[in-house]
CSV table of C-alpha atoms in Angstrom, one decimal:
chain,number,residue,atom,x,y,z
A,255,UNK,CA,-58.9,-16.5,59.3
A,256,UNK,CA,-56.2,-19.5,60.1
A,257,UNK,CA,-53.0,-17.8,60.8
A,258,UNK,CA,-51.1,-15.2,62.9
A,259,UNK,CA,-48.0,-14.3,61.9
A,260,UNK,CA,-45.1,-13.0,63.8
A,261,UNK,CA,-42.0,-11.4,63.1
A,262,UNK,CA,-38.8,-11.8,64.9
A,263,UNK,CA,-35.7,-9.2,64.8
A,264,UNK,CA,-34.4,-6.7,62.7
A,265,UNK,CA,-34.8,-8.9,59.8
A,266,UNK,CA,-38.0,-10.2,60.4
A,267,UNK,CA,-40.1,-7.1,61.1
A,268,UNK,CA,-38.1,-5.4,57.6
A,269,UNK,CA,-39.0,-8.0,55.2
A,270,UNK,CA,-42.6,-7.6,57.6
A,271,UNK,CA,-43.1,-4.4,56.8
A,272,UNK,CA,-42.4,-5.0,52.9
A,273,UNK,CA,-44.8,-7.8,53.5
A,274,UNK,CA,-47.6,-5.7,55.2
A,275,UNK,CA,-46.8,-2.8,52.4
A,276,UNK,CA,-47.6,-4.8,49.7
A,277,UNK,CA,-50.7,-7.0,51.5
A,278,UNK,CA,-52.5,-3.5,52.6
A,279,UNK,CA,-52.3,-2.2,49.5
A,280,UNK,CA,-55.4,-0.3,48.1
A,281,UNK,CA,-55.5,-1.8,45.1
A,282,UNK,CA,-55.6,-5.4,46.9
A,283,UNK,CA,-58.2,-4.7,49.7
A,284,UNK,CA,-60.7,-3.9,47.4
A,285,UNK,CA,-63.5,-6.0,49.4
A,286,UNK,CA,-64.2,-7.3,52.7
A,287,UNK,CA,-63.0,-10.7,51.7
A,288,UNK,CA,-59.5,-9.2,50.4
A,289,UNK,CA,-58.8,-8.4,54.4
A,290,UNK,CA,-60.9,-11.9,56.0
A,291,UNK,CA,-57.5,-14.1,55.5
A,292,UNK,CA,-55.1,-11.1,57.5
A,293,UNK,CA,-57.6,-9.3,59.6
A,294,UNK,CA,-59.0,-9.4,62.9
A,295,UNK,CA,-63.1,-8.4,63.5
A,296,UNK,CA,-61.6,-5.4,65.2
A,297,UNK,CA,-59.7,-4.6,61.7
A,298,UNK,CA,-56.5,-5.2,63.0
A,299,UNK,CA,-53.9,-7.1,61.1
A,300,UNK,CA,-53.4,-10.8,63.1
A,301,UNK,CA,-49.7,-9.9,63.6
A,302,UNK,CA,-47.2,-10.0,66.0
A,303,UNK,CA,-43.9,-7.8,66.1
A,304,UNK,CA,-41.4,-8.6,68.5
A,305,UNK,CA,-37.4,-7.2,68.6
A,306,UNK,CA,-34.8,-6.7,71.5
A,307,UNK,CA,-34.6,-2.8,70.7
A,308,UNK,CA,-37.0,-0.3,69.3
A,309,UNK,CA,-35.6,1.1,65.9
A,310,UNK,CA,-36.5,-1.6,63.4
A,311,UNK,CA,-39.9,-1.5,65.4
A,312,UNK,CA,-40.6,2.4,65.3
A,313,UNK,CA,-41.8,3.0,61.6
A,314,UNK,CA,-44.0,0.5,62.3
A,315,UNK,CA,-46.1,2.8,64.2
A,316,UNK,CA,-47.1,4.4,61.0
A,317,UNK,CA,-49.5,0.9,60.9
A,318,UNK,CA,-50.8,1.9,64.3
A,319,UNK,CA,-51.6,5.6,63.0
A,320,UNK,CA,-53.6,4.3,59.8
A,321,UNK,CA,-55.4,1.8,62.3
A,322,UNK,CA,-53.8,-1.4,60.8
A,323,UNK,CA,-52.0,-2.8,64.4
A,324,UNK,CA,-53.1,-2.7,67.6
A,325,UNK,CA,-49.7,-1.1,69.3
A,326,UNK,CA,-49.6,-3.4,72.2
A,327,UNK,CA,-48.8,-6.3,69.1
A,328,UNK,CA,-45.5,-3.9,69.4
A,329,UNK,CA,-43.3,-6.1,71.6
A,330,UNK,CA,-39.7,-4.5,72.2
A,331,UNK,CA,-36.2,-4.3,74.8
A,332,UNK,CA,-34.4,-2.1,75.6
A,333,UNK,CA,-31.2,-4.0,74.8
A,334,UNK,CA,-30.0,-6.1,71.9
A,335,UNK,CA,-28.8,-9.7,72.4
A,336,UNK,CA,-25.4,-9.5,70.8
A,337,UNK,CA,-25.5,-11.9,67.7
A,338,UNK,CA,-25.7,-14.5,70.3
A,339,UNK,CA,-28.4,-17.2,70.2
A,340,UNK,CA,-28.0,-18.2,73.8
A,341,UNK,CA,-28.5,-14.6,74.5
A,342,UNK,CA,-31.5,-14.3,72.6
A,343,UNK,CA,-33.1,-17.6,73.7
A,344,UNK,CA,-32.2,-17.6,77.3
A,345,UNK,CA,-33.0,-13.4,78.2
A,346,UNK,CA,-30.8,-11.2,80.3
A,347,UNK,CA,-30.7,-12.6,83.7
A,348,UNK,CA,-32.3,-9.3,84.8
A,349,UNK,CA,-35.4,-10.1,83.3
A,350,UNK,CA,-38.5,-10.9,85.5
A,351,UNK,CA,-40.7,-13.5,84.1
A,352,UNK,CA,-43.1,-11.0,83.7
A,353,UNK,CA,-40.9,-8.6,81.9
A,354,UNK,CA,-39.0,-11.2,79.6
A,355,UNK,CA,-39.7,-10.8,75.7
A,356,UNK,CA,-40.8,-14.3,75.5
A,357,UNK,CA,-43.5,-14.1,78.2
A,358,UNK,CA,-44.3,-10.8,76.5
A,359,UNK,CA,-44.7,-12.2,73.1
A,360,UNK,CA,-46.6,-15.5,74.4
A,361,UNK,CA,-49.4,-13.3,75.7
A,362,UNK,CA,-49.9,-10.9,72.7
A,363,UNK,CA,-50.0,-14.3,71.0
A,364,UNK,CA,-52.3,-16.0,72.7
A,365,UNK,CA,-54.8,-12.7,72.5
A,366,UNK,CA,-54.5,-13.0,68.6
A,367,UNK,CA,-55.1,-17.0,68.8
A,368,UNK,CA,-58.4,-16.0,70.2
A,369,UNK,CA,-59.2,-13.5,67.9
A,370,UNK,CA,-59.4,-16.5,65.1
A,371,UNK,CA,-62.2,-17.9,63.7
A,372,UNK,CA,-60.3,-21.2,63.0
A,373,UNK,CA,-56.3,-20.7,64.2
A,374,UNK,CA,-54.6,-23.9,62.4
A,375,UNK,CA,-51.3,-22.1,63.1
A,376,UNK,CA,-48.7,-19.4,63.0
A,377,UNK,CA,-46.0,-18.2,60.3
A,378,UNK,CA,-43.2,-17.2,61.5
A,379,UNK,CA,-40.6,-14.8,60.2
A,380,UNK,CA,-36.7,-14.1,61.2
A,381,UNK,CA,-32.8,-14.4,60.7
A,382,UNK,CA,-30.7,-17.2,61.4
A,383,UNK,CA,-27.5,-15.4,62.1
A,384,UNK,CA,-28.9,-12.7,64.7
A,385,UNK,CA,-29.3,-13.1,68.4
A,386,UNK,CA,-33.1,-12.0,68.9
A,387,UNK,CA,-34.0,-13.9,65.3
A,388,UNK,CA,-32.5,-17.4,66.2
A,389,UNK,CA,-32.4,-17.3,69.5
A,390,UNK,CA,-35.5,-16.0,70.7
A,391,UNK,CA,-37.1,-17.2,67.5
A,392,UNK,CA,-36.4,-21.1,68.7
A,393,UNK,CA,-37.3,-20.1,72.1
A,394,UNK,CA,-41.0,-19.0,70.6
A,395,UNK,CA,-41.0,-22.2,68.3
A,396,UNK,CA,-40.4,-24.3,70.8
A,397,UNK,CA,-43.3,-22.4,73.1
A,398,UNK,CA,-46.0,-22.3,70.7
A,399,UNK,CA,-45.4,-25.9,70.1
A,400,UNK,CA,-45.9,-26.6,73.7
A,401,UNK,CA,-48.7,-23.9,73.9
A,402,UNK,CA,-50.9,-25.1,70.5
A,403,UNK,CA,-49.6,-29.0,69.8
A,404,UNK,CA,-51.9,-29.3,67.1
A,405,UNK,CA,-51.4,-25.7,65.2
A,406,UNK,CA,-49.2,-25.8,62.3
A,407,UNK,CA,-45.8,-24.1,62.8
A,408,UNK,CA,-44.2,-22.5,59.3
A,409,UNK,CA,-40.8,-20.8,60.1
A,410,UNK,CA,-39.4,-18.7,56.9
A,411,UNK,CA,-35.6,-18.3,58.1
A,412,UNK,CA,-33.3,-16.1,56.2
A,413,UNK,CA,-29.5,-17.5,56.5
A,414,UNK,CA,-26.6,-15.2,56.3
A,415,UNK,CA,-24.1,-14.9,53.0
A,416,UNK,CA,-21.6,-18.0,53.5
A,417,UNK,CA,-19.0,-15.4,53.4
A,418,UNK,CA,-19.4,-14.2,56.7
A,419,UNK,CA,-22.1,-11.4,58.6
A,420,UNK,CA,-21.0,-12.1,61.9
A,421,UNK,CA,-18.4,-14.3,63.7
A,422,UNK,CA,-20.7,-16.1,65.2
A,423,UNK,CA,-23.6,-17.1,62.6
A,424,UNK,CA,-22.1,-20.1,62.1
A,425,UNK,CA,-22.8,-21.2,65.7
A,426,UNK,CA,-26.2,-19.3,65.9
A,427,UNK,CA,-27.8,-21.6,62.7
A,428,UNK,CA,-26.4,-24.3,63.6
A,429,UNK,CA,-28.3,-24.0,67.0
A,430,UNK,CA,-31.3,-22.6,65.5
A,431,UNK,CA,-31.7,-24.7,62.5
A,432,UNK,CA,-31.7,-27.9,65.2
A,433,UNK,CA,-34.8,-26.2,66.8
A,434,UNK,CA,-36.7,-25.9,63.8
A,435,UNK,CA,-36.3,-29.5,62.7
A,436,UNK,CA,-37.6,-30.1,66.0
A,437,UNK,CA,-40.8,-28.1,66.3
A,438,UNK,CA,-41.6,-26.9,62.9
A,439,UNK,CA,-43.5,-28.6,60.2
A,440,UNK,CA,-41.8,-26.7,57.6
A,441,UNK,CA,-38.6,-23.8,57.1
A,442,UNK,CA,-38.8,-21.8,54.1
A,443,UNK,CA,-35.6,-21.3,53.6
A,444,UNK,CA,-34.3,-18.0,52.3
A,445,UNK,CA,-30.4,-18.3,51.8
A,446,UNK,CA,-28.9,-14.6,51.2
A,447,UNK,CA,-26.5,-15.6,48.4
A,448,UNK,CA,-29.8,-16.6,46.8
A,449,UNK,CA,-31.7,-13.7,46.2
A,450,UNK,CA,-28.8,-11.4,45.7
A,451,UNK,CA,-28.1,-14.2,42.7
A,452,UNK,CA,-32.0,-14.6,41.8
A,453,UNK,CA,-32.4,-10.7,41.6
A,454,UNK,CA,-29.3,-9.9,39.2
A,455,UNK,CA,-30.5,-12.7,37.6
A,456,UNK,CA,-33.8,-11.0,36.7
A,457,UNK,CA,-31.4,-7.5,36.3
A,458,UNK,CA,-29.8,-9.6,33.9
A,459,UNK,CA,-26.8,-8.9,35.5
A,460,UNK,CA,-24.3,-11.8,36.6
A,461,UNK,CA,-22.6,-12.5,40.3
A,462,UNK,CA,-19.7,-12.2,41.0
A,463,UNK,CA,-17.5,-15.2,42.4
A,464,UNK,CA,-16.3,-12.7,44.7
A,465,UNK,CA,-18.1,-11.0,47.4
A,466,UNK,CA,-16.3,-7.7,47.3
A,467,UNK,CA,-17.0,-7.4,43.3
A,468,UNK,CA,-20.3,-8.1,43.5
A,469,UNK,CA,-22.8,-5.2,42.1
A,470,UNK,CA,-24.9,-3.4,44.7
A,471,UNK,CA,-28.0,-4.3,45.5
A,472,UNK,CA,-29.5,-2.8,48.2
A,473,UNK,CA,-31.1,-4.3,51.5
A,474,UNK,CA,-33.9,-2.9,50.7
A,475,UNK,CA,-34.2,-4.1,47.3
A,476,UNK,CA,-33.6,-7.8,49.0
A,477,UNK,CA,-35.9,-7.5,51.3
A,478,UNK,CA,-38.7,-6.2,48.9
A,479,UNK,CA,-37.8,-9.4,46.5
A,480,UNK,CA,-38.4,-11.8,50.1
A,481,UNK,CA,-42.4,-10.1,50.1
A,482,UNK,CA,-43.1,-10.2,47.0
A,483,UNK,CA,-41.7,-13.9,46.9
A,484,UNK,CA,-43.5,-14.8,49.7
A,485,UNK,CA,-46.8,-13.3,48.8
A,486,UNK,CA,-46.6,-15.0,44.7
A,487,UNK,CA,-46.6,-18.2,47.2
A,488,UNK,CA,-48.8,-17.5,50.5
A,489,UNK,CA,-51.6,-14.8,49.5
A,490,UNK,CA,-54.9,-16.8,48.8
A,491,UNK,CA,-55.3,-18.1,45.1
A,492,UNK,CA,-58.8,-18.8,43.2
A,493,UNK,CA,-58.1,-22.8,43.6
A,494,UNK,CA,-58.2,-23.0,47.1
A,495,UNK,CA,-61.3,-20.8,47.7
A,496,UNK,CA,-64.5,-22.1,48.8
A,497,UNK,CA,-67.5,-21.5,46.8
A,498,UNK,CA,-68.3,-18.6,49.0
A,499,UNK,CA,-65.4,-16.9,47.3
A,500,UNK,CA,-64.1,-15.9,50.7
A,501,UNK,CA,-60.7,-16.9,51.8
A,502,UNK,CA,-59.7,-18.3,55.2
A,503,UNK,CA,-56.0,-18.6,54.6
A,504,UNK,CA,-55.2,-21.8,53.5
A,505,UNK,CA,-52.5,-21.3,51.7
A,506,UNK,CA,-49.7,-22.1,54.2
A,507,UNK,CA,-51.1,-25.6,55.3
A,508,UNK,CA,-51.7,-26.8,51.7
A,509,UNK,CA,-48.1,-25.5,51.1
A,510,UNK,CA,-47.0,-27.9,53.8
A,511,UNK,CA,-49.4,-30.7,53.0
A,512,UNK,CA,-48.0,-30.4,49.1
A,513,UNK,CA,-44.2,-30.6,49.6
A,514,UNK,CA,-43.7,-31.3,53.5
A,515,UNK,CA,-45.2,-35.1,53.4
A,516,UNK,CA,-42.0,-36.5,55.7
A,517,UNK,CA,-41.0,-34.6,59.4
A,518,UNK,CA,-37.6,-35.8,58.6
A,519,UNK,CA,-37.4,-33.8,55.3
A,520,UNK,CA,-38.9,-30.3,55.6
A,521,UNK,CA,-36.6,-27.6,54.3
A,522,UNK,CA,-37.9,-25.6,51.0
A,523,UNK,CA,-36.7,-23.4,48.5
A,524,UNK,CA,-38.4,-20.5,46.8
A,525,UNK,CA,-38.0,-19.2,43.6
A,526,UNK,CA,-39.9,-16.6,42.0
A,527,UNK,CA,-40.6,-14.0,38.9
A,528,UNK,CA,-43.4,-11.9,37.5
A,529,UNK,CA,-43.4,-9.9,34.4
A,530,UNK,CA,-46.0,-7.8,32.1
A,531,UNK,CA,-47.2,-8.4,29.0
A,532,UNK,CA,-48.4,-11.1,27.2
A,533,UNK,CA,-48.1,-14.4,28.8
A,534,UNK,CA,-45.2,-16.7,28.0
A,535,UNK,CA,-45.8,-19.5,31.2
A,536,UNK,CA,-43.3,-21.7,29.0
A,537,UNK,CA,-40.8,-18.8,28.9
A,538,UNK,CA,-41.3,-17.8,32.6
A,539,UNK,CA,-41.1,-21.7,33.8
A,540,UNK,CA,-37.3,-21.8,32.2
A,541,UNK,CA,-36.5,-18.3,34.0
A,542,UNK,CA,-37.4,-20.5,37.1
A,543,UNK,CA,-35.4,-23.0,36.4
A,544,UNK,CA,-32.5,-21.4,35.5
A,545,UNK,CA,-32.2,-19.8,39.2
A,546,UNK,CA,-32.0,-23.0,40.6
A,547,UNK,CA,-29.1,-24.4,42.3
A,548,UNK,CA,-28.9,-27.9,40.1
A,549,UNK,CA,-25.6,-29.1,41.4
A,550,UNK,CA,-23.3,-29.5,44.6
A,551,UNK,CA,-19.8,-27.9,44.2
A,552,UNK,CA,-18.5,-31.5,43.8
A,553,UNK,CA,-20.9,-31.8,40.6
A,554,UNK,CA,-23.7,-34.2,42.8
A,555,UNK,CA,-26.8,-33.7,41.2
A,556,UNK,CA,-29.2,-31.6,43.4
A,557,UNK,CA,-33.4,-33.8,43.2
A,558,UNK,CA,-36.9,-32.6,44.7
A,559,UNK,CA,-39.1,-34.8,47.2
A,560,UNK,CA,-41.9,-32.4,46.1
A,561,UNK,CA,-42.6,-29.2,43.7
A,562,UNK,CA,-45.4,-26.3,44.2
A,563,UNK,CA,-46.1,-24.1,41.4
A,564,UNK,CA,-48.3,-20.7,41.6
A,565,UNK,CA,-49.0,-18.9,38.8
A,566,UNK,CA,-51.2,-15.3,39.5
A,567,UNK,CA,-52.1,-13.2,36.7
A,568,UNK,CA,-53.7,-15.9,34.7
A,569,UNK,CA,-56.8,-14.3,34.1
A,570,UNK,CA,-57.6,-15.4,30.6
A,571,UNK,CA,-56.4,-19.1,31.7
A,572,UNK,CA,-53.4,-19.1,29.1
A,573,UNK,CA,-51.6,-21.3,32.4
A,574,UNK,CA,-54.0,-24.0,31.3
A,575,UNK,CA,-53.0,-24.0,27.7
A,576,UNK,CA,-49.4,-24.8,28.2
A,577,UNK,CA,-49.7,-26.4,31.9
A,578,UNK,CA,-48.4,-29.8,30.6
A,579,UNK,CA,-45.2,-28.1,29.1
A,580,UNK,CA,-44.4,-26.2,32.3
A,581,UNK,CA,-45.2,-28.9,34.8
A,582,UNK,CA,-43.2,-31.5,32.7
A,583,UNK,CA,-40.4,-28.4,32.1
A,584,UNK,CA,-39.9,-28.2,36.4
A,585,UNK,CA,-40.1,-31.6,36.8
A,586,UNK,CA,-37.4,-32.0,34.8
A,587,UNK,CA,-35.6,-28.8,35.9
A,588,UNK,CA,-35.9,-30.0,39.3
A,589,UNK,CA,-35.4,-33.4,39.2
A,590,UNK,CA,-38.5,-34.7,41.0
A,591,UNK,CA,-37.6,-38.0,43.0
A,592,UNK,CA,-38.6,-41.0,40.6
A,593,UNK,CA,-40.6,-42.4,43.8
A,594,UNK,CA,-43.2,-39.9,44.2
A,595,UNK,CA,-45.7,-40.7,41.9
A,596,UNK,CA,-47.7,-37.3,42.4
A,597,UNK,CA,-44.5,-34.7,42.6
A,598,UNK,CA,-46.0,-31.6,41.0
A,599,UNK,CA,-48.9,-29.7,42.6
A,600,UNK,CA,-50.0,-26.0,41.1
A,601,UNK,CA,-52.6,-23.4,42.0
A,602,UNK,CA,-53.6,-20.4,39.6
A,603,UNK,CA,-55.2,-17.4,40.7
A,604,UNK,CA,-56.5,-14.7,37.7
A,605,UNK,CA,-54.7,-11.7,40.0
A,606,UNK,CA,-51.2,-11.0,39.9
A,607,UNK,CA,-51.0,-9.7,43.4
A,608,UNK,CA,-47.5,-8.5,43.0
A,609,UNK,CA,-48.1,-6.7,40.5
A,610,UNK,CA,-51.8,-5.9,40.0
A,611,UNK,CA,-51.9,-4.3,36.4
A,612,UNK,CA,-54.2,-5.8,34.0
A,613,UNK,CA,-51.4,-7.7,32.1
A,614,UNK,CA,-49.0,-8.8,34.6
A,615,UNK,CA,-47.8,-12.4,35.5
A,616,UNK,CA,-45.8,-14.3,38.6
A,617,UNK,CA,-44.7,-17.8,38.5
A,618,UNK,CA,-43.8,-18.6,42.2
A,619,UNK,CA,-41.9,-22.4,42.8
A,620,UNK,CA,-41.8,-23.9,45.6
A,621,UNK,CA,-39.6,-27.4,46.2
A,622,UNK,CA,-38.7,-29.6,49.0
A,623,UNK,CA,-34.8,-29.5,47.6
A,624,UNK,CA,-32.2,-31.2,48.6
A,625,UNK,CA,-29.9,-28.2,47.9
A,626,UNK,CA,-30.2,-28.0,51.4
A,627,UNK,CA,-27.5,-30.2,52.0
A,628,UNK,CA,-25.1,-27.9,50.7
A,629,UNK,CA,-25.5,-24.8,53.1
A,630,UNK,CA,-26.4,-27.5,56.4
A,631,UNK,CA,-22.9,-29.3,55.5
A,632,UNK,CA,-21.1,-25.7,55.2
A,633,UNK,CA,-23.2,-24.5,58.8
A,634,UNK,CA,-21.4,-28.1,60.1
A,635,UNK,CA,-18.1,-28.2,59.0
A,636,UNK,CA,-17.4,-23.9,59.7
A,637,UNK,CA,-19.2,-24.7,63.5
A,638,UNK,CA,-17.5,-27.6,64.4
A,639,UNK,CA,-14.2,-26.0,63.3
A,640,UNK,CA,-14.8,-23.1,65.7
A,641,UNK,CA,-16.5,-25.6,68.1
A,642,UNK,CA,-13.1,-27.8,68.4
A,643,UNK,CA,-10.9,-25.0,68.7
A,644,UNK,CA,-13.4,-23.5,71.6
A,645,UNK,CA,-13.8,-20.1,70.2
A,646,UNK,CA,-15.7,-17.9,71.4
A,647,UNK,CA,-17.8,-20.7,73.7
A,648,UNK,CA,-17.8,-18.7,76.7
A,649,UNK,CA,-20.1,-16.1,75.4
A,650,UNK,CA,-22.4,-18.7,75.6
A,651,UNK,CA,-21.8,-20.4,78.5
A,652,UNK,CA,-22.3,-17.1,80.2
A,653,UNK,CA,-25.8,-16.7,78.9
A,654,UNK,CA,-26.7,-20.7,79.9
A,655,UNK,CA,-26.2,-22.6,76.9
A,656,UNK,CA,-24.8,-26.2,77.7
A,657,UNK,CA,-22.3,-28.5,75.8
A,658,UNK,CA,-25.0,-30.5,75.0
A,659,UNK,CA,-26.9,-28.1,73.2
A,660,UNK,CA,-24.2,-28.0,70.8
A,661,UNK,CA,-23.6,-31.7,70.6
A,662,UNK,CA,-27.3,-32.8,69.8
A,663,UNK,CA,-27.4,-30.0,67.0
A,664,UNK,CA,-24.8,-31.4,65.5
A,665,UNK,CA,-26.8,-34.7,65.3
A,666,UNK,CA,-29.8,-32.9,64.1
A,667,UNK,CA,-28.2,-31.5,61.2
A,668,UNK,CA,-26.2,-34.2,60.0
A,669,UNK,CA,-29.9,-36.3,60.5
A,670,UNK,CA,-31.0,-33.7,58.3
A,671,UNK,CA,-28.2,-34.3,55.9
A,672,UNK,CA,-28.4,-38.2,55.9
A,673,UNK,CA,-32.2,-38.0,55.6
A,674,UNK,CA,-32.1,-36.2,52.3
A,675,UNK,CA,-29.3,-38.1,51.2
A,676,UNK,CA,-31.4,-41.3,51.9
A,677,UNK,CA,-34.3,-40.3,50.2
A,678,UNK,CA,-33.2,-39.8,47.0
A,679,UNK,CA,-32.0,-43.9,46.7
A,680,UNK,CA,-35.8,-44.9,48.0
C-alpha cells in the first residue's frame, strides 16, 4: 500500500466515484490482494474527498453505508468558492484555522499517511477551471509538498473546453497549472475537448468544428471514459508484481519514472481503448494513434520525450506476438524524440480490468507530449489578454491574490513552453 488518493471539487470526487465504481467491483476484489494496493487494514479505501459544498459529496455516503470510507475522509463547506482560484486557495476570511478546508483536509491526510505500509505518495484528482479544484487543489499540492518532501506528488487535472466554461478559467489554469510545475512530479493532463473527441471517436462518430453542433455526450459518459482511462493505466499490472503476487501500488511511480525523467518537462497525455473479441494489438495500437493530436494549428509537428504502453486482457500473451509492430507503430505515431535512446516502455497484465469478460482487451498510452504546448500557449495568450485589460482582477485581489502571483505564472508557463520547445532540437 503506496498511495492515497484524494479528490478535489465537483469534478474530482465525480470522475472519483466512477473511479471507486469500477475499482470495488465484485468481479475485481476477488482476493485479499485485489484490495492490498487501495485498502486500509481497517478495510477502508485510502481516500480522501474534499469539496466546498456537500452535493457532489452526498452519494458518496452510499461508500460509507457499504463500509468502503470512513465518513470523516468526507471533507466539505458550506459555501462554494466562486470559480475563483484565489478564493479556493486562500479560504473565506471567516474561516478559523481550525475550521478551514485545508487544515481539514491536511489532517484526514495525514491519518491515511499513517495507515500505509510504505506511503511513496499521493494522486491527486481535480479541475483546472473551478475554484475549490485549482485553487484549493494548489493550496494542498503545495502543503503536502511541504508536509512529505520526499513522497511523490501525481496531479491528474482536467482543463476546461477552449471554448469557454467559465469567464474566468483562463485565469484559474493559468494560476494553477504554475503550481503544479512547481510541486508536482507529474500532471496527467486531461483536456475536455479531448475525450469528448476520443469518445466519438470510438462511437465512430466525428466532431464537430463547432461547439454548438457537436453530438451529445453526456458528463457522465465523460467522466466514466476519465476512470476507465485511468484505471487501463494506474490499476496494478502482472509486470510490476513481486513474486508474492501481491501488489503494493506501484503503478503511479513507475509511470513517473518511465515518461517524467526531466522536472522541467512533466505534462502527459492519455489515450485509451478496449474492445472484445479476439485480439488485434496491431489494430488497437492504430486506433491509439489515430486519437492523437499529431500537429499544431500552424502544421508544427507535435514529438514525445517518452511513451508508456499498457495492454490488459492479454491473457494468452498474443501482446507478445506482435509487440515489435505495436511498439515500432507508437513510436512512429508519436514521434519519439530521436535522443532518447530507450523511449518506449510497456507493461501487460492477462486481466482486462475495464472490462473483465474472458475475451476483452485495453490498450492504455501514455506520453510525455509536447501537444501541451498548444493548450499552455492558448491558457497564455486568452489570460494575458484579460490580464492587460484588468478584467475581472479585483475578484481576486479581494480574496488576497497579488500581482505577482500572476506575473511569475506567466513565467512558469511560457518556461513550460520553451522547455518543450528546447527539447525537441537536443
Amino acid at each position: 500500500m503506496s498511495a492515497v488518493w484524494l479528490h478535489i471539487g465537483q469534478c474530482g470526487n465525480q470522475i472519483g466515484w466512477d473511479w471507486w465504481n469500477l475499482i470495488t467491483r465484485d468481479d475485481i476484489l476477488k482476493t485479499e490482494g485485489d484490495r492490498y494496493p487501495f485498502f486500509n487494514h481497517d478495510s477502508h479505501l485510502a481516500a480522501v474527498f474534499v469539496d466546498s459544498e456537500p452535493k457532489v459529496l452526498r452519494r458518496l455516503q452510499r461508500k460509507v453505508q457499504r463500509r468502503y470510507l470512513q465518513e470523516s475522509n468526507l471533507i466539505f463547506g458550506r459555501k462554494g468558492r466562486g470559480s475563483n482560484w484565489a478564493y479556493g486557495y486562500h479560504g473565506p476570511h471567516s474561516e478559523t484555522e481550525e475550521t478551514s478546508l485545508l487544515c481539514r483536509t491536511m489532517e484526514c491526510l495525514r491519518k491515511e499517511v499513517e495507515k500505509r505500509d510504505c506511503y511513496n505518495g499521493m494522486v491527486m484528482l481535480h479541475s483546472l477551471s473551478g475554484g475549490t479544484g485549482s485553487g484549493l487543489g494548489a493550496h494542498l499540492c503545495e502543503a503536502v509538498r511541504d508536509e512529505y518532501p520526499l513522497g511523490h506528488i501525481l496531479s491528474v487535472s482536467v482543463s476546461p473546453y477552449r471554448t469557454g466554461e467559465c469567464p474566468l478559467q483562463h485565469y484559474n489554469s493559468l494560476l494553477c497549472l504554475s503550481w503544479l510545475q512547481r510541486y508536482t512530479d507529474g500532471v496527467l493532463l486531461l483536456n475536455n475537448d479531448d475525450i469528448l473527441h476520443n469518445i466519438l471517436s470510438l462511437q465512430g462518430k466525428r466532431a464537430a468544428t463547432v461547439q454548438s453542433q457537436q453530438p451529445q455526450v453526456s458528463l457522465s459518459s465523460m467522466n466514466v471514459h476519465c476512470a476507465s482511462s485511468l484505471a487501463g493505466l494506474l490499476y496494478p499490472v502482472h509486470s510490476l508484481k513481486p513474486k508474492s503476487g501481491i501488489s503494493i501500488g506501484m503503478e503511479p511511480w513507475e509511470l513517473l519514472r518511465s515518461v517524467c525523467p526531466v522536472p522541467s518537462t512533466k505534462f502527459l497525455c492519455l489515450n485509451h481503448i478496449s474492445k472484445r473479441g479476439t485480439a488485434f494489438w496491431d489494430s488497437m495500437s492504430s486506433s491509439v494513434v489515430h486519437m492523437l493530436q499529431r500537429q499544431s494549428h500552424l502544421g508544427k509537428p507535435y514529438y514525445s520525450t517518452s511513451v508508456l504502453a499498457v495492454a490488459r486482457g492479454n491473457h494468452d500473451n498474443s501482446f507478445f506476438s506482435s509487440v515489435d509492430s505495436v511498439l515500432s507503430k507508437l513510436k512512429q505515431g508519436y514521434r519519439c524524440a530521436s535522443w532518447n535512446p530507450f523511449p518506449i516502455d510497456y507493461w501487460t497484465d492477462p486481466q482486462n480490468v475495464v472490462d473483465p469478460l474472458p475475451h476483452s482487451q485495453s490498450l492504455t498510452v501514455c506520453a510525455n507530449h509536447s501537444s501541451v504546448t498548444g493548450h499552455l500557449q492558448h491558457v497564455i495568450e486568452k489570460a494575458r489578454a484579460m490580464y492587460q485589460s484588468r478584467g475581472y482582477l479585483h475578484w481576486y485581489w479581494k480574496y488576497g491574490c497579488e500581482d505577482e502571483d500572476f506575473q511569475e505564472a506567466f513565467e512558469t508557463l511560457q518556461f513550460i513552453v520553451d522547455s518543450y520547445n528546447s527539447a525537441e532540437e537536443q
